[in-house]
mmCIF file of C-alpha atoms in Angstrom:
data_model
loop_
_atom_site.group_PDB
_atom_site.id
_atom_site.type_symbol
_atom_site.label_atom_id
_atom_site.label_comp_id
_atom_site.label_asym_id
_atom_site.label_seq_id
_atom_site.Cartn_x
_atom_site.Cartn_y
_atom_site.Cartn_z
ATOM 1 C CA MET A 1 -121.032 347.220 13.674
ATOM 2 C CA ARG A 2 -120.917 344.690 16.562
ATOM 3 C CA CYS A 3 -122.650 341.308 15.891
ATOM 4 C CA PRO A 4 -125.018 340.173 18.728
ATOM 5 C CA ILE A 5 -123.683 337.157 20.398
ATOM 6 C CA ASN A 6 -126.221 334.703 22.137
ATOM 7 C CA LYS A 7 -124.926 333.970 25.661
ATOM 8 C CA GLN A 8 -126.007 330.544 25.744
ATOM 9 C CA THR A 9 -124.364 329.641 22.427
ATOM 10 C CA HIS A 10 -121.257 331.555 23.141
ATOM 11 C CA ALA A 11 -120.870 329.838 26.543
ATOM 12 C CA LYS A 12 -121.307 326.458 24.755
ATOM 13 C CA ASN A 13 -118.540 327.425 22.076
ATOM 14 C CA MET A 14 -116.151 328.517 24.954
ATOM 15 C CA ALA A 15 -116.684 325.740 27.052
ATOM 16 C CA PRO A 16 -113.691 323.123 26.907
ATOM 17 C CA GLN A 17 -114.813 319.990 24.848
ATOM 18 C CA VAL A 18 -114.698 316.536 26.483
ATOM 19 C CA ARG A 19 -114.635 313.702 23.851
ATOM 20 C CA LEU A 20 -117.245 311.041 24.403
ATOM 21 C CA LEU A 21 -115.542 307.820 22.826
ATOM 22 C CA ILE A 22 -117.543 304.612 22.251
ATOM 23 C CA HIS A 23 -115.072 301.799 22.902
ATOM 24 C CA GLN A 24 -117.621 298.709 22.809
ATOM 25 C CA PRO A 25 -120.544 297.711 20.672
ATOM 26 C CA PRO A 26 -124.001 297.839 22.435
ATOM 27 C CA VAL A 27 -123.879 293.952 22.802
ATOM 28 C CA PHE A 28 -122.733 292.543 26.089
ATOM 29 C CA GLU A 29 -123.311 288.794 25.583
ATOM 30 C CA SER A 30 -123.250 287.869 29.434
ATOM 31 C CA THR A 31 -123.552 289.155 32.737
ATOM 32 C CA SER A 32 -122.168 288.245 36.044
ATOM 33 C CA MET A 33 -124.431 286.920 38.750
ATOM 34 C CA PHE A 34 -122.243 288.530 41.431
ATOM 35 C CA CYS A 35 -121.305 292.360 41.827
ATOM 36 C CA LEU A 36 -117.529 292.173 42.258
ATOM 37 C CA LEU A 37 -114.572 293.382 40.556
ATOM 38 C CA THR A 38 -112.226 290.669 39.197
ATOM 39 C CA LYS A 39 -109.928 289.293 41.713
ATOM 40 C CA GLU A 40 -106.800 290.774 40.149
ATOM 41 C CA THR A 41 -108.445 294.227 39.896
ATOM 42 C CA ARG A 42 -109.797 293.934 43.449
ATOM 43 C CA GLU A 43 -106.425 293.204 44.875
ATOM 44 C CA ALA A 44 -104.799 295.927 43.016
ATOM 45 C CA ILE A 45 -107.044 298.629 43.813
ATOM 46 C CA LEU A 46 -106.388 297.912 47.526
ATOM 47 C CA SER A 47 -103.374 300.154 47.093
ATOM 48 C CA LEU A 48 -105.884 303.077 46.790
ATOM 49 C CA PRO A 49 -107.951 302.175 50.022
ATOM 50 C CA ARG A 50 -110.488 305.023 49.775
ATOM 51 C CA VAL A 51 -111.122 304.297 46.194
ATOM 52 C CA HIS A 52 -111.553 300.633 46.971
ATOM 53 C CA GLN A 53 -114.038 301.505 49.679
ATOM 54 C CA ARG A 54 -116.131 303.452 47.313
ATOM 55 C CA SER A 55 -116.121 300.568 44.737
ATOM 56 C CA VAL A 56 -117.273 298.073 47.152
ATOM 57 C CA ALA A 57 -120.039 300.378 48.236
ATOM 58 C CA CYS A 58 -121.128 301.001 44.732
ATOM 59 C CA LEU A 59 -121.176 297.350 44.048
ATOM 60 C CA ARG A 60 -123.235 296.400 47.102
ATOM 61 C CA PHE A 61 -125.920 299.053 46.264
ATOM 62 C CA LEU A 62 -126.039 297.581 42.682
ATOM 63 C CA GLN A 63 -126.544 294.067 44.263
ATOM 64 C CA GLN A 64 -129.733 295.364 46.074
ATOM 65 C CA ILE A 65 -131.281 296.808 42.928
ATOM 66 C CA SER A 66 -132.920 293.615 41.525
ATOM 67 C CA ASN A 67 -134.449 292.589 44.766
ATOM 68 C CA PRO A 68 -134.130 295.220 47.625
ATOM 69 C CA SER A 69 -134.327 293.132 50.874
ATOM 70 C CA LEU A 70 -136.234 294.009 54.097
ATOM 71 C CA VAL A 71 -138.451 296.173 52.057
ATOM 72 C CA SER A 72 -142.285 295.880 51.478
ATOM 73 C CA GLU A 73 -143.637 295.470 48.091
ATOM 74 C CA GLU A 74 -145.035 299.033 47.937
ATOM 75 C CA HIS A 75 -141.657 300.403 48.580
ATOM 76 C CA LYS A 76 -139.391 298.277 46.479
ATOM 77 C CA GLU A 77 -139.664 300.526 43.504
ATOM 78 C CA ILE A 78 -138.750 303.505 45.450
ATOM 79 C CA MET A 79 -135.566 301.429 46.939
ATOM 80 C CA ARG A 80 -134.618 300.228 43.333
ATOM 81 C CA VAL A 81 -134.350 303.778 42.256
ATOM 82 C CA ALA A 82 -132.689 304.863 45.518
ATOM 83 C CA TYR A 83 -130.003 302.172 45.331
ATOM 84 C CA LEU A 84 -129.251 303.179 41.814
ATOM 85 C CA ARG A 85 -128.685 306.868 42.878
ATOM 86 C CA ALA A 86 -126.524 305.603 45.733
ATOM 87 C CA ALA A 87 -124.378 303.607 43.530
ATOM 88 C CA LEU A 88 -123.856 306.277 41.030
ATOM 89 C CA MET A 89 -122.876 308.574 43.902
ATOM 90 C CA GLU A 90 -120.189 306.078 45.014
ATOM 91 C CA LEU A 91 -118.783 305.666 41.436
ATOM 92 C CA VAL A 92 -118.209 309.373 41.619
ATOM 93 C CA GLY A 93 -117.067 309.052 44.774
ATOM 94 C CA MET A 94 -114.245 306.861 43.450
ATOM 95 C CA GLU A 95 -113.115 309.834 41.448
ATOM 96 C CA GLU A 96 -113.296 312.261 44.437
ATOM 97 C CA MET A 97 -111.294 309.992 46.926
ATOM 98 C CA LEU A 98 -108.700 309.315 44.334
ATOM 99 C CA ASP A 99 -107.019 312.896 45.221
ATOM 100 C CA TYR A 100 -106.501 311.781 49.037
ATOM 101 C CA ASP A 101 -105.207 308.270 48.053
ATOM 102 C CA LEU A 102 -102.643 309.741 45.521
ATOM 103 C CA GLU A 103 -101.579 312.400 48.137
ATOM 104 C CA GLU A 104 -101.077 309.587 50.652
ATOM 105 C CA ARG A 105 -98.800 307.683 48.074
ATOM 106 C CA GLY A 106 -96.600 310.898 47.954
ATOM 107 C CA GLN A 107 -95.510 310.398 44.172
ATOM 108 C CA ASP A 108 -96.947 313.733 42.834
ATOM 109 C CA GLU A 109 -99.185 311.716 40.517
ATOM 110 C CA THR A 110 -102.167 313.710 38.700
ATOM 111 C CA PRO A 111 -105.543 312.184 39.448
ATOM 112 C CA LEU A 112 -107.177 310.410 36.481
ATOM 113 C CA GLN A 113 -110.444 311.802 36.389
ATOM 114 C CA ILE A 114 -113.448 310.098 34.611
ATOM 115 C CA LYS A 115 -113.599 312.821 31.857
ATOM 116 C CA ASP A 116 -109.801 312.050 31.102
ATOM 117 C CA THR A 117 -110.662 308.613 29.997
ATOM 118 C CA GLU A 118 -112.929 309.938 27.293
ATOM 119 C CA CYS A 119 -114.985 306.852 27.791
ATOM 120 C CA ALA A 120 -118.626 307.553 26.862
ATOM 121 C CA MET A 121 -119.903 304.821 29.281
ATOM 122 C CA LEU A 122 -118.081 306.222 32.256
ATOM 123 C CA ILE A 123 -118.698 309.831 31.381
ATOM 124 C CA LEU A 124 -122.539 309.306 30.809
ATOM 125 C CA LEU A 125 -122.713 307.366 34.139
ATOM 126 C CA ARG A 126 -121.102 310.318 35.915
ATOM 127 C CA GLU A 127 -123.717 312.573 34.365
ATOM 128 C CA LEU A 128 -126.455 310.153 35.285
ATOM 129 C CA ARG A 129 -125.551 310.910 38.904
ATOM 130 C CA HIS A 130 -126.304 314.505 38.295
ATOM 131 C CA LEU A 131 -129.409 313.589 36.539
ATOM 132 C CA GLN A 132 -130.857 311.496 39.331
ATOM 133 C CA LEU A 133 -130.114 314.243 41.671
ATOM 134 C CA HIS A 134 -131.382 317.258 40.112
ATOM 135 C CA LEU A 135 -133.804 316.507 37.091
ATOM 136 C CA VAL A 136 -135.564 313.239 37.465
ATOM 137 C CA THR A 137 -136.361 310.584 39.888
ATOM 138 C CA SER A 138 -136.754 307.679 37.617
ATOM 139 C CA THR A 139 -139.155 304.707 37.962
ATOM 140 C CA PHE A 140 -137.501 301.809 36.121
ATOM 141 C CA SER A 141 -139.074 300.070 33.482
ATOM 142 C CA ARG A 142 -138.686 296.164 34.026
ATOM 143 C CA GLU A 143 -138.468 293.572 31.375
ATOM 144 C CA PRO A 144 -137.902 289.670 31.444
ATOM 145 C CA ARG A 145 -134.717 288.322 29.782
ATOM 146 C CA ASP A 146 -134.225 284.724 28.983
ATOM 147 C CA ALA A 147 -130.872 283.409 30.240
ATOM 148 C CA VAL A 148 -128.729 280.482 30.595
ATOM 149 C CA TYR A 149 -127.081 279.995 33.999
ATOM 150 C CA ARG A 150 -123.464 278.507 33.767
ATOM 151 C CA GLY A 151 -121.610 277.708 36.988
ATOM 152 C CA GLY A 152 -121.649 275.609 40.109
ATOM 153 C CA GLY A 153 -120.813 272.487 38.442
ATOM 154 C CA GLU A 154 -124.462 271.975 37.400
ATOM 155 C CA GLY A 155 -123.930 272.541 33.767
ATOM 156 C CA GLU A 156 -126.489 275.058 32.000
ATOM 157 C CA ILE A 157 -129.612 275.928 33.521
ATOM 158 C CA ALA A 158 -132.384 277.853 31.515
ATOM 159 C CA THR A 159 -133.712 280.676 33.600
ATOM 160 C CA THR A 160 -135.556 284.003 33.270
ATOM 161 C CA ILE A 161 -134.340 287.352 34.967
ATOM 162 C CA THR A 162 -135.999 290.588 35.214
ATOM 163 C CA ILE A 163 -133.824 293.674 34.352
ATOM 164 C CA ASN A 164 -134.315 297.337 35.241
ATOM 165 C CA LEU A 165 -134.131 300.053 32.445
ATOM 166 C CA ILE A 166 -133.919 303.898 32.816
ATOM 167 C CA PRO A 167 -136.488 305.201 30.395
ATOM 168 C CA LEU A 168 -135.023 306.676 27.169
ATOM 169 C CA GLU A 169 -137.069 309.834 27.755
ATOM 170 C CA ASP A 170 -135.252 310.263 30.952
ATOM 171 C CA LEU A 171 -131.586 309.401 29.459
ATOM 172 C CA ILE A 172 -132.372 312.272 26.806
ATOM 173 C CA LYS A 173 -132.774 314.791 29.763
ATOM 174 C CA ILE A 174 -128.869 314.626 30.322
ATOM 175 C CA LYS A 175 -128.894 317.075 27.495
ATOM 176 C CA GLU A 176 -130.522 319.407 29.720
ATOM 177 C CA LEU A 177 -127.733 319.228 32.305
ATOM 178 C CA LYS A 178 -125.322 322.125 32.736
ATOM 179 C CA ASN A 179 -122.507 319.891 31.856
ATOM 180 C CA ALA A 180 -123.986 319.073 28.574
ATOM 181 C CA ARG A 181 -122.232 322.080 26.935
ATOM 182 C CA ARG A 182 -118.895 320.441 27.503
ATOM 183 C CA TYR A 183 -119.647 317.752 24.922
ATOM 184 C CA ASN A 184 -120.190 317.741 21.066
ATOM 185 C CA ASP A 185 -123.914 317.432 20.266
ATOM 186 C CA HIS A 186 -123.329 314.684 17.883
ATOM 187 C CA GLU A 187 -121.334 312.711 20.338
ATOM 188 C CA LEU A 188 -123.693 313.162 23.129
ATOM 189 C CA ASP A 189 -126.531 311.882 21.226
ATOM 190 C CA ALA A 190 -124.557 308.859 19.967
ATOM 191 C CA ALA A 191 -123.390 308.250 23.451
ATOM 192 C CA ILE A 192 -127.242 308.488 24.767
ATOM 193 C CA GLU A 193 -128.205 306.199 22.085
ATOM 194 C CA TRP A 194 -125.447 303.773 22.952
ATOM 195 C CA LEU A 195 -126.292 303.672 26.842
ATOM 196 C CA ASN A 196 -130.045 303.060 25.985
ATOM 197 C CA GLN A 197 -129.133 300.293 23.756
ATOM 198 C CA VAL A 198 -126.576 298.719 26.006
ATOM 199 C CA GLN A 199 -128.854 298.663 28.899
ATOM 200 C CA LEU A 200 -131.390 296.671 26.899
ATOM 201 C CA ASN A 201 -129.049 293.687 27.231
ATOM 202 C CA TRP A 202 -129.007 293.083 30.987
ATOM 203 C CA GLY A 203 -130.088 296.354 32.497
ATOM 204 C CA ILE A 204 -128.559 299.591 33.880
ATOM 205 C CA ALA A 205 -127.228 297.749 36.922
ATOM 206 C CA ASP A 206 -125.193 295.683 34.679
ATOM 207 C CA VAL A 207 -123.854 298.794 32.700
ATOM 208 C CA LEU A 208 -122.875 300.458 36.096
ATOM 209 C CA GLN A 209 -121.055 297.185 37.317
ATOM 210 C CA ARG A 210 -118.953 297.483 34.128
ATOM 211 C CA GLY A 211 -118.317 301.087 34.559
ATOM 212 C CA VAL A 212 -116.818 300.376 37.992
ATOM 213 C CA GLN A 213 -114.730 297.511 36.547
ATOM 214 C CA LYS A 214 -113.624 299.779 33.704
ATOM 215 C CA TYR A 215 -112.758 302.768 35.918
ATOM 216 C CA ALA A 216 -110.894 300.630 38.357
ATOM 217 C CA ASP A 217 -108.889 299.045 35.695
ATOM 218 C CA ALA A 218 -108.048 302.390 34.189
ATOM 219 C CA LEU A 219 -106.663 303.386 37.585
ATOM 220 C CA VAL A 220 -104.742 300.168 38.077
ATOM 221 C CA GLU A 221 -102.891 300.641 34.495
ATOM 222 C CA GLU A 222 -102.598 304.659 35.259
ATOM 223 C CA TYR A 223 -100.640 304.123 38.674
ATOM 224 C CA HIS A 224 -99.078 300.658 37.894
ATOM 225 C CA LEU A 225 -100.788 298.900 40.742
ATOM 226 C CA LEU A 226 -100.032 295.398 41.490
ATOM 227 C CA ALA A 227 -102.169 292.848 43.082
ATOM 228 C CA THR A 228 -100.801 291.793 46.445
#
């Protein structure tokens, strides 16, 4: 007697599993005022010119999220989400352009895909790109955060900034994506909860900026790139 097989369950069981490892606690004590890679990483990643271009584009879009320029007040919320969508696409573009840069290097190198890092932050940011394109068009929730500005030779200056957050109910919809079957259910739940907690520090743009830095650093290490 043959046992019936649920097609959806069978497909999930047969799908290759991608690990989702959480490398950092959900506490980022500080955030950068400027959307830039570190100087050393920026100079090293120039060896992968297409990847570098996509990283710059991603960071420039992120810079616009907090206060979109040349936009009427009624359109600012639309453009905040649009800039996030564009930034996520450019992060994925770094991965997509890597093939071409490595081919030009001619060293028979294997592309380091985001899933290969097993970094929950990077992998979920990649899935957010699919989420924003296909399932949701988020409107951010916005919250004030007390902060201390350090820099410019002026000592410490107390200030308040406004951060942009993706609602948790939207983040949970990552589980509805086709790619969700590639992940262990418990790891995916933990990763979504981690992402929600970590964005509460300085907003989703800060998380994405850290993601660009992390992926760029992984590429520098993988291909032994040197700052010029």
